[in-house]
Short mmCIF file of C-alpha atoms in Angstrom, two decimals:
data_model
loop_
_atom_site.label_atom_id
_atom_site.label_comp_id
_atom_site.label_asym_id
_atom_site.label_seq_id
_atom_site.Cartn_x
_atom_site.Cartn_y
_atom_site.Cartn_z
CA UNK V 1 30.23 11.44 36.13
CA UNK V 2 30.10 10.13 32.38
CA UNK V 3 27.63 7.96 31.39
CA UNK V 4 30.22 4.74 30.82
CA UNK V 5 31.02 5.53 34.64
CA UNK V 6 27.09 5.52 35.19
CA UNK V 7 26.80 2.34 33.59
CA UNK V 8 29.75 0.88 35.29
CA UNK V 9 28.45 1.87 38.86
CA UNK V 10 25.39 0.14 38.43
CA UNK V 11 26.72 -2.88 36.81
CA UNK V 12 28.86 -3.12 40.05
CA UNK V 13 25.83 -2.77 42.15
CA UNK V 14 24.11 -5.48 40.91
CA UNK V 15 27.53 -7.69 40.99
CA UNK V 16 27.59 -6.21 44.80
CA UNK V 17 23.72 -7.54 45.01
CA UNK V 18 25.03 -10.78 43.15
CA UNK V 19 27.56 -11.49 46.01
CA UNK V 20 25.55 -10.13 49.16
CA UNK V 21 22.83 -12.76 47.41
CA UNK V 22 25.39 -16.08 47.69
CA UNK V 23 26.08 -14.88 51.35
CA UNK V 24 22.57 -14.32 52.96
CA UNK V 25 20.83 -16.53 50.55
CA UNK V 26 22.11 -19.47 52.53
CA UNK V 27 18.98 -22.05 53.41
CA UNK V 28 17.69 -21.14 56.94
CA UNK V 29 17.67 -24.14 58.02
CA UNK V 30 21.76 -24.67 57.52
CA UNK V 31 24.13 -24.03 60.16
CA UNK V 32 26.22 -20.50 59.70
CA UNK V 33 29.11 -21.19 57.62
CA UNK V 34 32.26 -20.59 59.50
CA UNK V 35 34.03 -19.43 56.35
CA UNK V 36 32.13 -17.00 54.53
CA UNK V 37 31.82 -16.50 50.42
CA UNK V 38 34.60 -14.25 49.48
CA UNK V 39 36.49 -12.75 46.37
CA UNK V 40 39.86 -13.87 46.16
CA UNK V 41 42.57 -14.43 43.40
CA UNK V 42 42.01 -17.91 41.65
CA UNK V 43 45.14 -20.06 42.74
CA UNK V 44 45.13 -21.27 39.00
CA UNK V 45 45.77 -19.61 36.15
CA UNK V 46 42.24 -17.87 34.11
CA UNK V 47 42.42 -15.50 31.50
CA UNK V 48 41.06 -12.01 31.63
CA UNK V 49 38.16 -12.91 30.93
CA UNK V 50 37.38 -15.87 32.91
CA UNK V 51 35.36 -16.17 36.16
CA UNK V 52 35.21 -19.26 38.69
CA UNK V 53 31.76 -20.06 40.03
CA UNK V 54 31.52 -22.68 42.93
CA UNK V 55 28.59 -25.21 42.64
CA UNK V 56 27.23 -23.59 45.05
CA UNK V 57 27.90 -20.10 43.40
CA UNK V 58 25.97 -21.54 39.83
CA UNK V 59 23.40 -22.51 41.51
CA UNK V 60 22.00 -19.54 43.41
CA UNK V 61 22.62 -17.84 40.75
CA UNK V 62 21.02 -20.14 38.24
CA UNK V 63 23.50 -20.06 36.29
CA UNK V 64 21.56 -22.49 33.10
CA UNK V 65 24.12 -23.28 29.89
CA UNK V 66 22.77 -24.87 26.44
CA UNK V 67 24.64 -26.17 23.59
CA UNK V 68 25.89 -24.47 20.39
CA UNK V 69 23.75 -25.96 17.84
CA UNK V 70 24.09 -26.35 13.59
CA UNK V 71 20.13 -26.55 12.52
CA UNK V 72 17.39 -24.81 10.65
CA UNK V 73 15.01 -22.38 12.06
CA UNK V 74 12.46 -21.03 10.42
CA UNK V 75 11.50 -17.38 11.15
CA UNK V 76 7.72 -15.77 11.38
CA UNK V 77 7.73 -12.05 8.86
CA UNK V 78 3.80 -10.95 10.42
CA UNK V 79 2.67 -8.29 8.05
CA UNK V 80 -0.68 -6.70 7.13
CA UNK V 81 -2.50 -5.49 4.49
CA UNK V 82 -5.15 -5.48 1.88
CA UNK V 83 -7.21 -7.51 -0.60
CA UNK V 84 -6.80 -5.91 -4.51
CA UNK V 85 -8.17 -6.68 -7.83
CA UNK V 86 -5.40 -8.38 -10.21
CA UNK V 87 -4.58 -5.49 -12.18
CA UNK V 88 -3.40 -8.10 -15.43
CA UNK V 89 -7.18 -8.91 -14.83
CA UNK V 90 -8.86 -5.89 -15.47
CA UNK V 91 -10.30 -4.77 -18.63
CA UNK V 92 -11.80 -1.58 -19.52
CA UNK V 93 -14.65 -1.67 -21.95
CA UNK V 94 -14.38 1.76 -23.99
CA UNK V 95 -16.05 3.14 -27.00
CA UNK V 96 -13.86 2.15 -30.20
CA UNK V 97 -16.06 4.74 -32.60
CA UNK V 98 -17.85 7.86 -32.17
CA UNK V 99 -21.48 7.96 -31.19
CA UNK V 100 -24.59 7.39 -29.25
CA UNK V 101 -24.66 4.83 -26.40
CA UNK V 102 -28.23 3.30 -28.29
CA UNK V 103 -28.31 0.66 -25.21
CA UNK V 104 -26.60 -0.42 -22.16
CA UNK V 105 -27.64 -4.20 -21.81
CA UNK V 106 -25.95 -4.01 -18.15
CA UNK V 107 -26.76 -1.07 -16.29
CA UNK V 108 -25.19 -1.58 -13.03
CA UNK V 109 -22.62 -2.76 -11.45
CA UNK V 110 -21.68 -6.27 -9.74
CA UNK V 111 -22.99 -8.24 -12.95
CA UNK V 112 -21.15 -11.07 -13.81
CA UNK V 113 -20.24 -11.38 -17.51
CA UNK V 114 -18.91 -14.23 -19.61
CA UNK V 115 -16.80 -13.63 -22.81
CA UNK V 116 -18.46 -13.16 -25.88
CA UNK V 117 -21.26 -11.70 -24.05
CA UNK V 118 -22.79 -8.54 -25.33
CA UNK V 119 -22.36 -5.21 -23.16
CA UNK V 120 -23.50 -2.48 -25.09
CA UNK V 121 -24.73 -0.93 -28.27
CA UNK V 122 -23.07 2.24 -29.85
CA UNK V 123 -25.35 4.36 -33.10
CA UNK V 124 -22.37 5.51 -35.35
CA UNK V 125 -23.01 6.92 -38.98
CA UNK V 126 -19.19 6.19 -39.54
CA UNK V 127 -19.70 2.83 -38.68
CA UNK V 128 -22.34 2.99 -41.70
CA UNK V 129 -19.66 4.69 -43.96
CA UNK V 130 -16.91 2.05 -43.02
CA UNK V 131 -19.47 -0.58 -44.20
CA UNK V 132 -20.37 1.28 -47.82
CA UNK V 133 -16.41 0.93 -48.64
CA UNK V 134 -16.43 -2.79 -47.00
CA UNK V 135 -18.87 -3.66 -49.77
CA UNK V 136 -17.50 -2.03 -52.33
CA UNK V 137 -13.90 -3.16 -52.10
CA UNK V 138 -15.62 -6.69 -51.61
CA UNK V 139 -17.55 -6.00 -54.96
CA UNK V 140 -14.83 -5.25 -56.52
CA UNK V 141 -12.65 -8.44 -55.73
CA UNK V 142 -15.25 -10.38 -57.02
CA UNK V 143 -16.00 -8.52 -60.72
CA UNK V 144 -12.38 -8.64 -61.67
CA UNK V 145 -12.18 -9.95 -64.87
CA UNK V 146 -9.49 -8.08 -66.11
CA UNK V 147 -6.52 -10.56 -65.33
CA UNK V 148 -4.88 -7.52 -64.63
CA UNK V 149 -2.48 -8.42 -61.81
CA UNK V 150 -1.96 -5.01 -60.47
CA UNK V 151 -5.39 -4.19 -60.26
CA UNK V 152 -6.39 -7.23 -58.48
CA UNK V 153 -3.97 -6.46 -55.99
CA UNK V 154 -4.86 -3.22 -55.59
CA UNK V 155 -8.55 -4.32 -54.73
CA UNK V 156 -7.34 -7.19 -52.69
CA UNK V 157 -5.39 -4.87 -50.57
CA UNK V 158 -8.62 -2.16 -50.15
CA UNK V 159 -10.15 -4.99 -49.35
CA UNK V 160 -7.95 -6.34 -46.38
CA UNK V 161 -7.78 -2.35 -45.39
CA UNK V 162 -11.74 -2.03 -44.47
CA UNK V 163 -11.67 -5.61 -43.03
CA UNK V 164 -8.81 -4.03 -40.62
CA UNK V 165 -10.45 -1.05 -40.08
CA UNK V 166 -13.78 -2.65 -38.93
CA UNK V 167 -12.16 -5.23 -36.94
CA UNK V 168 -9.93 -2.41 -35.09
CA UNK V 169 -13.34 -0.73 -34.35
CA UNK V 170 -14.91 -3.91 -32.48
CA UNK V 171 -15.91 -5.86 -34.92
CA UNK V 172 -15.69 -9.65 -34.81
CA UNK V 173 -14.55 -11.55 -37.99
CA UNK V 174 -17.93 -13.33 -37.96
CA UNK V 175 -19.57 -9.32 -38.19
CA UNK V 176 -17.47 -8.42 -41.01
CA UNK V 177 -18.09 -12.13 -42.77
CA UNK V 178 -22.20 -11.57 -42.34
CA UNK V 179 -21.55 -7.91 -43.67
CA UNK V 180 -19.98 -9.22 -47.08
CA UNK V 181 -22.12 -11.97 -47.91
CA UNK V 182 -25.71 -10.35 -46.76
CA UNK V 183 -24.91 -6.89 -48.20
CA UNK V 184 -26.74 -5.47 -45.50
CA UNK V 185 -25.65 -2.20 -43.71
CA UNK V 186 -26.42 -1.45 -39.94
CA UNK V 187 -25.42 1.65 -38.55
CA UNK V 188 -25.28 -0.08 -34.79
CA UNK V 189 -22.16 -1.42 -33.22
CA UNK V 190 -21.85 -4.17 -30.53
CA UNK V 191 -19.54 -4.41 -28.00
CA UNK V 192 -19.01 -7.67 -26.37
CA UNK V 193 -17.06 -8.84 -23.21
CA UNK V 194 -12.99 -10.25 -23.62
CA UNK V 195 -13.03 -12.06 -20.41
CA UNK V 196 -14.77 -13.11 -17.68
CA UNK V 197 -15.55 -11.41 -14.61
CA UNK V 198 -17.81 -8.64 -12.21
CA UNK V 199 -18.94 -5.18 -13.89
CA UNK V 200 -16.91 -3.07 -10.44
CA UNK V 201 -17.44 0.26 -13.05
CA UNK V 202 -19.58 2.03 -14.87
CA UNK V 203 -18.94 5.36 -16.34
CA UNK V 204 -21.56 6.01 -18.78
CA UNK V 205 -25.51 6.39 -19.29
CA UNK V 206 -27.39 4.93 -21.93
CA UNK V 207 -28.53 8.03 -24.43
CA UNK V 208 -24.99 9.39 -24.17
CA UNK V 209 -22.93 10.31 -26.87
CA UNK V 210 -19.32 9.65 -26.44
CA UNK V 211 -16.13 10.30 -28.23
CA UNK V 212 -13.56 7.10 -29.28
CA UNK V 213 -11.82 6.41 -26.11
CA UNK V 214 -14.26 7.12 -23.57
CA UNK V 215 -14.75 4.39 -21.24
CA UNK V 216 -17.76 2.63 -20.85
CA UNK V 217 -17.19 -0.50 -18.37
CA UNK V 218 -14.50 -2.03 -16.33
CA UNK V 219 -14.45 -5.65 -15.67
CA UNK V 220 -12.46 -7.50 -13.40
CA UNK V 221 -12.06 -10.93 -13.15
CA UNK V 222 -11.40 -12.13 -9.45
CA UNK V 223 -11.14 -15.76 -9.69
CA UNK V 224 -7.44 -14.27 -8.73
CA UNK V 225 -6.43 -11.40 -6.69
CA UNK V 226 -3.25 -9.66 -5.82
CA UNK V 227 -2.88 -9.35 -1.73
CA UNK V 228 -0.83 -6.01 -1.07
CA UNK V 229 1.39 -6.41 2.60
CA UNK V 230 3.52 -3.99 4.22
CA UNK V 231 6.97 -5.66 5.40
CA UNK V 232 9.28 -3.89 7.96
CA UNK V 233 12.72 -2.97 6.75
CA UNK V 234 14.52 -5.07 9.24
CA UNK V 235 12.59 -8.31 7.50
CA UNK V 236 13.31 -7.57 3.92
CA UNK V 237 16.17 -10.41 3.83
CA UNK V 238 13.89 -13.29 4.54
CA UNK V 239 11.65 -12.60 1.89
CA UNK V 240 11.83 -13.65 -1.74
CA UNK V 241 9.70 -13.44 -4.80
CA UNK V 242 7.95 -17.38 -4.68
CA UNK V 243 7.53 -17.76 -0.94
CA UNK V 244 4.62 -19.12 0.59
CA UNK V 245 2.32 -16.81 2.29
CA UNK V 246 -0.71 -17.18 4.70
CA UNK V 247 -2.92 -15.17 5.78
CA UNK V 248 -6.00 -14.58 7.49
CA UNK V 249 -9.26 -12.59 6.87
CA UNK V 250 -11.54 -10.87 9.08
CA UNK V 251 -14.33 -12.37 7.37
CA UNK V 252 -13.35 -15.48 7.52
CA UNK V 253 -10.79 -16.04 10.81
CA UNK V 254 -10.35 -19.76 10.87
CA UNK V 255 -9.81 -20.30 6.97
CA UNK V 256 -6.09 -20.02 5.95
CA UNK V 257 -5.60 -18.75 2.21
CA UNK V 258 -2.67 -18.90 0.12
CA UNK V 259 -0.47 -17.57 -2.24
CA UNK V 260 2.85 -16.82 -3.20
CA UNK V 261 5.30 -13.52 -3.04
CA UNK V 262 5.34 -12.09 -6.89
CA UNK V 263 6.61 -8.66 -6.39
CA UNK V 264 8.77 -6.55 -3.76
CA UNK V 265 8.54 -3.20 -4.26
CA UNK V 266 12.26 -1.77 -5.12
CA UNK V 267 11.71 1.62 -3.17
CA UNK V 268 11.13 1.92 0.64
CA UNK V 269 8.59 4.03 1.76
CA UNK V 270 10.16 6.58 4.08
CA UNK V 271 7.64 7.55 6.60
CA UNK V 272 6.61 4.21 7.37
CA UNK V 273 9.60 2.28 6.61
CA UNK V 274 8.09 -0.57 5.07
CA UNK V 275 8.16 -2.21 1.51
CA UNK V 276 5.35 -3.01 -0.24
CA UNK V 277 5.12 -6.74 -0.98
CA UNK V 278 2.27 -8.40 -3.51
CA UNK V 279 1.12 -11.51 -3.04
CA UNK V 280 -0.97 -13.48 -6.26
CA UNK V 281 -3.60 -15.44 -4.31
CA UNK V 282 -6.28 -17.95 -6.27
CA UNK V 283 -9.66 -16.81 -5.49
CA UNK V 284 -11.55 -19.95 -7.51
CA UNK V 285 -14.56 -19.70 -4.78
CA UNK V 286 -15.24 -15.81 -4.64
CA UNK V 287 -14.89 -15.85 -0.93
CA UNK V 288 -11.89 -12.86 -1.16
CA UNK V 289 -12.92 -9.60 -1.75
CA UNK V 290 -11.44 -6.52 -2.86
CA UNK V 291 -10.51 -4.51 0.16
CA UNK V 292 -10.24 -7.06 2.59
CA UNK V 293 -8.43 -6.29 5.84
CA UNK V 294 -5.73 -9.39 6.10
CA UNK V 295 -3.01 -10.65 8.49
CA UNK V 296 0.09 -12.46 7.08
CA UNK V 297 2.64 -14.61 7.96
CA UNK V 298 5.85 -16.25 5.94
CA UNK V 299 7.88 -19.10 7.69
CA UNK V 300 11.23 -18.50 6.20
CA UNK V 301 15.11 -19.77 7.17
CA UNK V 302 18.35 -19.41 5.62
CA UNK V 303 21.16 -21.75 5.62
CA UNK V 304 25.29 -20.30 5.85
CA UNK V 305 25.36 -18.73 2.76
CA UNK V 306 22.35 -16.71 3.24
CA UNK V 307 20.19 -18.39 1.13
CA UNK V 308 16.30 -19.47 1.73
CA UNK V 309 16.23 -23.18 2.64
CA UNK V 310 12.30 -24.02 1.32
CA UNK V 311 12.46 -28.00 0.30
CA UNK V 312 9.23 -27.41 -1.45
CA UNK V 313 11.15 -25.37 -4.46
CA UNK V 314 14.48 -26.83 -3.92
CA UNK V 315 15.75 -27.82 -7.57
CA UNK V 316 12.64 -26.07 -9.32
CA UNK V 317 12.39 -23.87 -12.16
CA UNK V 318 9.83 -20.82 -11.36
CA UNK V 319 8.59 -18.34 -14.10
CA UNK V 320 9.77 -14.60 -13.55
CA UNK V 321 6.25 -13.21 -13.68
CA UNK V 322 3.91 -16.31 -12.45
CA UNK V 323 5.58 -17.54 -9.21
CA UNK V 324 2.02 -20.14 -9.05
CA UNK V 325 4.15 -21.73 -12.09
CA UNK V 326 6.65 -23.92 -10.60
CA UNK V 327 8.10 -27.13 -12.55
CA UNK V 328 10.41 -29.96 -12.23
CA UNK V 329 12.27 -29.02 -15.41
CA UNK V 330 12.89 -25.94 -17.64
CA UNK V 331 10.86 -24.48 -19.69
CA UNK V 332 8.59 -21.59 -20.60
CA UNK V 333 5.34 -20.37 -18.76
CA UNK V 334 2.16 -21.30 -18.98
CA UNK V 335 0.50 -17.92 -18.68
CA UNK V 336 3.45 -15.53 -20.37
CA UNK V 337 5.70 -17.22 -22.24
CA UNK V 338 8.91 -16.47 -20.69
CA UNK V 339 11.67 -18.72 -19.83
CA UNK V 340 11.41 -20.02 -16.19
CA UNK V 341 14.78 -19.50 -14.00
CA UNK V 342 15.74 -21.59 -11.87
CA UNK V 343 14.87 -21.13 -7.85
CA UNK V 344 18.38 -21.24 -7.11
CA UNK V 345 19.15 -17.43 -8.97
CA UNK V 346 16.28 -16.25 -6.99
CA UNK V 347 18.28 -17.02 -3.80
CA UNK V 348 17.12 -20.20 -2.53
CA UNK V 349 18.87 -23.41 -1.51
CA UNK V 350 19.80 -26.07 -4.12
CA UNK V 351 18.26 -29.37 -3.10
CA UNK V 352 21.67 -31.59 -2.61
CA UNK V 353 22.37 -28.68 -0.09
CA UNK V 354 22.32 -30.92 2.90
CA UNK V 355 22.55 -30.51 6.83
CA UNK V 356 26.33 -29.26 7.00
CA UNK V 357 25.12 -26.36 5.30
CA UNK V 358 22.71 -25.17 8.58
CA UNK V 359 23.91 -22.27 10.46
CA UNK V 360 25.25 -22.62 13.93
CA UNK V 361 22.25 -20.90 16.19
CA UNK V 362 22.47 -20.13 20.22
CA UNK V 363 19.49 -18.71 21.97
CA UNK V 364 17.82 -14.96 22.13
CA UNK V 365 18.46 -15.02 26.04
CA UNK V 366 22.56 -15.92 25.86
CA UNK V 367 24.21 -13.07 24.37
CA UNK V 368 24.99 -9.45 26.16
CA UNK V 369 24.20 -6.95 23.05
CA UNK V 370 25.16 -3.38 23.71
CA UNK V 371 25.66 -1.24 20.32
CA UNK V 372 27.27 -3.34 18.05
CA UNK V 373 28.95 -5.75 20.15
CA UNK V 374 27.42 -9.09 21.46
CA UNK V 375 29.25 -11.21 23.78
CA UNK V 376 28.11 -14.72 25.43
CA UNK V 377 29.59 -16.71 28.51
CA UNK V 378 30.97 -20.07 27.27
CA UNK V 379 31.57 -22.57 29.98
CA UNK V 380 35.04 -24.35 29.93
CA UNK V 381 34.67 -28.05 28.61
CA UNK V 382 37.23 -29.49 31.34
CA UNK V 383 35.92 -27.46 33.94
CA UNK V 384 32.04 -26.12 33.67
CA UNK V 385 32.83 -24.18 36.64
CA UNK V 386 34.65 -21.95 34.77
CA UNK V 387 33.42 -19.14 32.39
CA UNK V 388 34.75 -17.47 29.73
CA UNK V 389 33.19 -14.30 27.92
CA UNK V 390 33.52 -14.14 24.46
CA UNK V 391 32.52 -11.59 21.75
CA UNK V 392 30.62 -13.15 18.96
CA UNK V 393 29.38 -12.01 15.43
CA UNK V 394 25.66 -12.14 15.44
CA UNK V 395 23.74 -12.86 12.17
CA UNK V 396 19.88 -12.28 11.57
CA UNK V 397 17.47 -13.38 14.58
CA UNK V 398 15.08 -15.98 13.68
CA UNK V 399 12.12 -15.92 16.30
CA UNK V 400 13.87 -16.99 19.32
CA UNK V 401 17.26 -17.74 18.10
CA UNK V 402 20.12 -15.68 16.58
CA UNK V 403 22.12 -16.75 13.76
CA UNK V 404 25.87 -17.19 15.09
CA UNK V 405 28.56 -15.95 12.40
CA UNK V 406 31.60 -16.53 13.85
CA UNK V 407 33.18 -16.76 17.14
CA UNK V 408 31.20 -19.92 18.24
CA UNK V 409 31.36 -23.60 17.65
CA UNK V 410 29.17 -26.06 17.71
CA UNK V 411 28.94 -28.33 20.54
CA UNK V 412 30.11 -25.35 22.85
CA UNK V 413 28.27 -24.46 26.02
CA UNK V 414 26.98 -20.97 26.28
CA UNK V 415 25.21 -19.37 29.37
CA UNK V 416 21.61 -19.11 28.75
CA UNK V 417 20.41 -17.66 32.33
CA UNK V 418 22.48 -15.70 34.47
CA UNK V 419 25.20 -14.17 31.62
CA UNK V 420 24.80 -10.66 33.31
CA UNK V 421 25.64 -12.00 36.92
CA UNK V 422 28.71 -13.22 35.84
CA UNK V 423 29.25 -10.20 33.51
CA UNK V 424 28.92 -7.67 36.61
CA UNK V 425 31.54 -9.54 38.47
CA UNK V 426 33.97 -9.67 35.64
CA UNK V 427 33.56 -5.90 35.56
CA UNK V 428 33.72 -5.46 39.43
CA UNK V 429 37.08 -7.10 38.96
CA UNK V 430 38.05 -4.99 36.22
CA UNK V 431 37.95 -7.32 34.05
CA UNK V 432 37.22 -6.67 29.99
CA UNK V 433 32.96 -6.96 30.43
CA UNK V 434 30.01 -6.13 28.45
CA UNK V 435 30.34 -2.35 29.21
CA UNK V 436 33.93 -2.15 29.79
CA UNK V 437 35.20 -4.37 26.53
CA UNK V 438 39.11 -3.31 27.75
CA UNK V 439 38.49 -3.68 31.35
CA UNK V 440 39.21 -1.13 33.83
CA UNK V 441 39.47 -0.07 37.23
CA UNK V 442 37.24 -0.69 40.26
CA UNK V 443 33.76 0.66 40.55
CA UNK V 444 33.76 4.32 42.28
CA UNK V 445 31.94 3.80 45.57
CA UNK V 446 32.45 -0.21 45.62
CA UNK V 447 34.71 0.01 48.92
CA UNK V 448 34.19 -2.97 51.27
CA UNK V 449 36.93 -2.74 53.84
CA UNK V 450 38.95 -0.18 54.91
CA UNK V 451 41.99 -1.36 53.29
CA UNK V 452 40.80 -3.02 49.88
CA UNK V 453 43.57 -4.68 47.69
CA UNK V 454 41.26 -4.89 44.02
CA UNK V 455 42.93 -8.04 41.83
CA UNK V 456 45.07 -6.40 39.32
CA UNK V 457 44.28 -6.97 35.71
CA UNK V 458 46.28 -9.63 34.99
CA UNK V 459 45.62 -11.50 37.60
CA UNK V 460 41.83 -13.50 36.77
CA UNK V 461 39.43 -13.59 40.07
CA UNK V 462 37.00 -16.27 40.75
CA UNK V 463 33.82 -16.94 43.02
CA UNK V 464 33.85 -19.55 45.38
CA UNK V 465 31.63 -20.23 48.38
CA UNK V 466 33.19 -22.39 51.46
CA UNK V 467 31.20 -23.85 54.05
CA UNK V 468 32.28 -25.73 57.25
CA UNK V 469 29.87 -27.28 59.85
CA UNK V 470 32.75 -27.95 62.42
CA UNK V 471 34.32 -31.30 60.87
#
């Protein structure tokens, strides 16, 4: 026996339950009936695909409809993932000259530095050299008395060269200024701190002699933090770059934080299928930490044309790196510069978008899915006792509710409890079903009598239940 034939049998079994149900499921304290529930040809005309149910019939079998309905629903994308420094954030401190590491004025890790302040002290006889020519060149700029044009541009240039020179080795302007005017010479080199932040590295001892490149430091500032989450393939469509996340710590469980979606990674990762998605989070308190176990969630739905509907950047302009930079009108970013685009190129809804523009939504429970079919039971709007099967095209589920691309409208009742009942005894009847989308003929084994006459295709069948207390 094939499997469709397997699938068939027990679809007519459970019909065969369905029916055996309506006739002992009578209440016991009711008189027998004197005509029983039966299976007959409808004496009106029903498509192929139609079924009559009795009141009675809808009832024990709780048959429940709902209406077709043209509304937003948002979606929940759960993911996981981790706490991570901001890696635009991150500076490494490195030695810009050759020589000896004279003093490390922090010497472990977990300080917290300010800019301008100073980190470490490098010996360097080059550094002495670079000074020598510093002072000459200036010396020279200011005993020209030649009125030589040439020659004063000559010096002035030497002179701009060792001021570059110095000032590409770590020197500040205000160094190189005290170095021209004192005349004095050191052969010691200070490093000080760009930006703000917590010593999470350091790579070197005090006493040691290092090339030019070798890192010293690395400082990270982590009054922001990126917050890497793993999404599942089958979620990638509800999220866009700008969304709203929040998430939850283990550290702290009943504290929301937020932030938005700046970056989905462009490659899937095959073993796990899921895409990496970074989040930019403010961290103005400290209380996030690098390495932080979190759990995420984005409330996301999309209107008929597949776009986000999020009224909070409706109309907004966004920038393409900063997605915390979000104005009322164009213009360029605070933090990088760039243009900002407009939400509605990243995919989300234009604000004067307005409710005829919300998809048509039945729920989870009504439609029969079986590979890539889906059909629902739509009750007749003359007669509610009679059903109709349909096949539908299903958009994306959101929570407990599928999108509904065509096939329905709205205002139409769909079975929401009981679709496979009435699905069984469609196929029973060979009918066109769930399993058996052309119909077919009767279930192997499904004899009642010894002379059964099955309802030929074209004829529809329905299910009534009669009852007669002797009136």
């Amino acid at each position: 026996m094939t499997k469709q034939r397997l699938l068939i049998f027990a679809a007519g079994i459970m019909g065969a339950g369905f029916l055996l149900g309506l006739w002992f499921g009578q209440d016991s304290n009711t008189p027998p009936p004197d005509r029983t529930t039966y299976i007959a040809a409808s004496p009106e005309e029903l498509g192929p695909r139609q079924l009559r149910l009795s009141p009675t019939a809808m009832k024990l079998a709780e048959i429940q409809t709902t209406a077709v309905e043209k509304r937003f629903v948002a979606n929940e994308i759960r993911m996981v993932g981790k706490v991570d420094y901001d890696e635009t954030r991150v500076a490494t401190i490195s030695a810009w000259i050759p020589g000896r590491l004279e003093r490390l004025y922090v010497d472990y890790t977990g300080v917290s530095v300010q800019p301008g302040d100073h980190l470490v002290s490098i010996y360097s006889p080059d550094l002495y050299i670079a000074q020598q020519e510093l002072m000459q060149a200036a010396q020279a700029v200011a005993a020209e008395i030649s009125g030589n044009q040439r020659i004063q541009e000559r010096n002035a240039a030497t002179l701009q060269a060792t001021r570059e020179k110095l000032r590409l080795w770590g020197l500040t302007p205000e160094q190189i200024g005290r170095i021209e005017q004192s005349r004095e010479l050191s052969d010691l080199l200070t490093i000080y701190s760009p930006i703000s932040g917590i010593i999470i590295h350091k790579q070197a001892l005090e006493g040691m002699y290092v090339k030019t490149g070798d890192h010293i430091y690395t400082i990270a500032d982590l009054s922001q933090l990126w917050v890497r989450l793993d999404a599942y393939e089958s979620d990638l469509s509800w999220l866009h770059y700008g969304q709203e996340v929040e998430f939850v710590t283990e550290a702290y469980p009943g504290k929301p934080f937020r932030g938005r979606i700046a970056f989905i990674d462009p490659v899937l990762n095959p073993d796990t299928r899921t895409v990496k998605v970074r989040v930019n989070v403010p961290n103005p308190e400290g209380q996030l930490k690098p390495g932080m176990f979190v759990r995420a969630i984005v409330h996301a739905s999309v209107n008929t044309e597949g776009k986000i509907d999020d009224p909070a950047l409706a109309g907004k302009w966004i920038s393409p790196m900063h997605p915390e930079i979000i104005r009322d009108q164009p213009g360029a970013c605070d933090v990088c510069g760039l243009p900002l685009v407009s939400t509605e190129s990243l995919g989300y809804a234009t604000a004067d978008m307005a409710q005829s523009s919300a998809p048509l939504i039945i729920p989870a429970s009504a439609p029969l899915i079986t590979g890539k079919r889906a059909v629902v039971y739509v009750a007749d709007a003359n007669d509610p006792g009679i059903f109709e099967g349909r096949e539908i095209v299903l958009g994306p589920r959101a929570g407990n509710f599928y999108h509904v691309l065509s096939g329905l409208q709205e205002g139409e009742q769909v079975v929401v409890h009981g679709a496979f009942k009435i699905d069984s005894e469609i196929q029973i009847q060979a009918g066109p079903s769930m399993m058996s989308p052309e119909g077919g003929g009767p279930v192997p084994g499904h004899d009642h009598g010894a002379t059964p006459t099955p309802a030929p295709r074209s004829s529809p069948v329905s299910v009534e239940v009669h009852t007669d207390h002797g009136n």
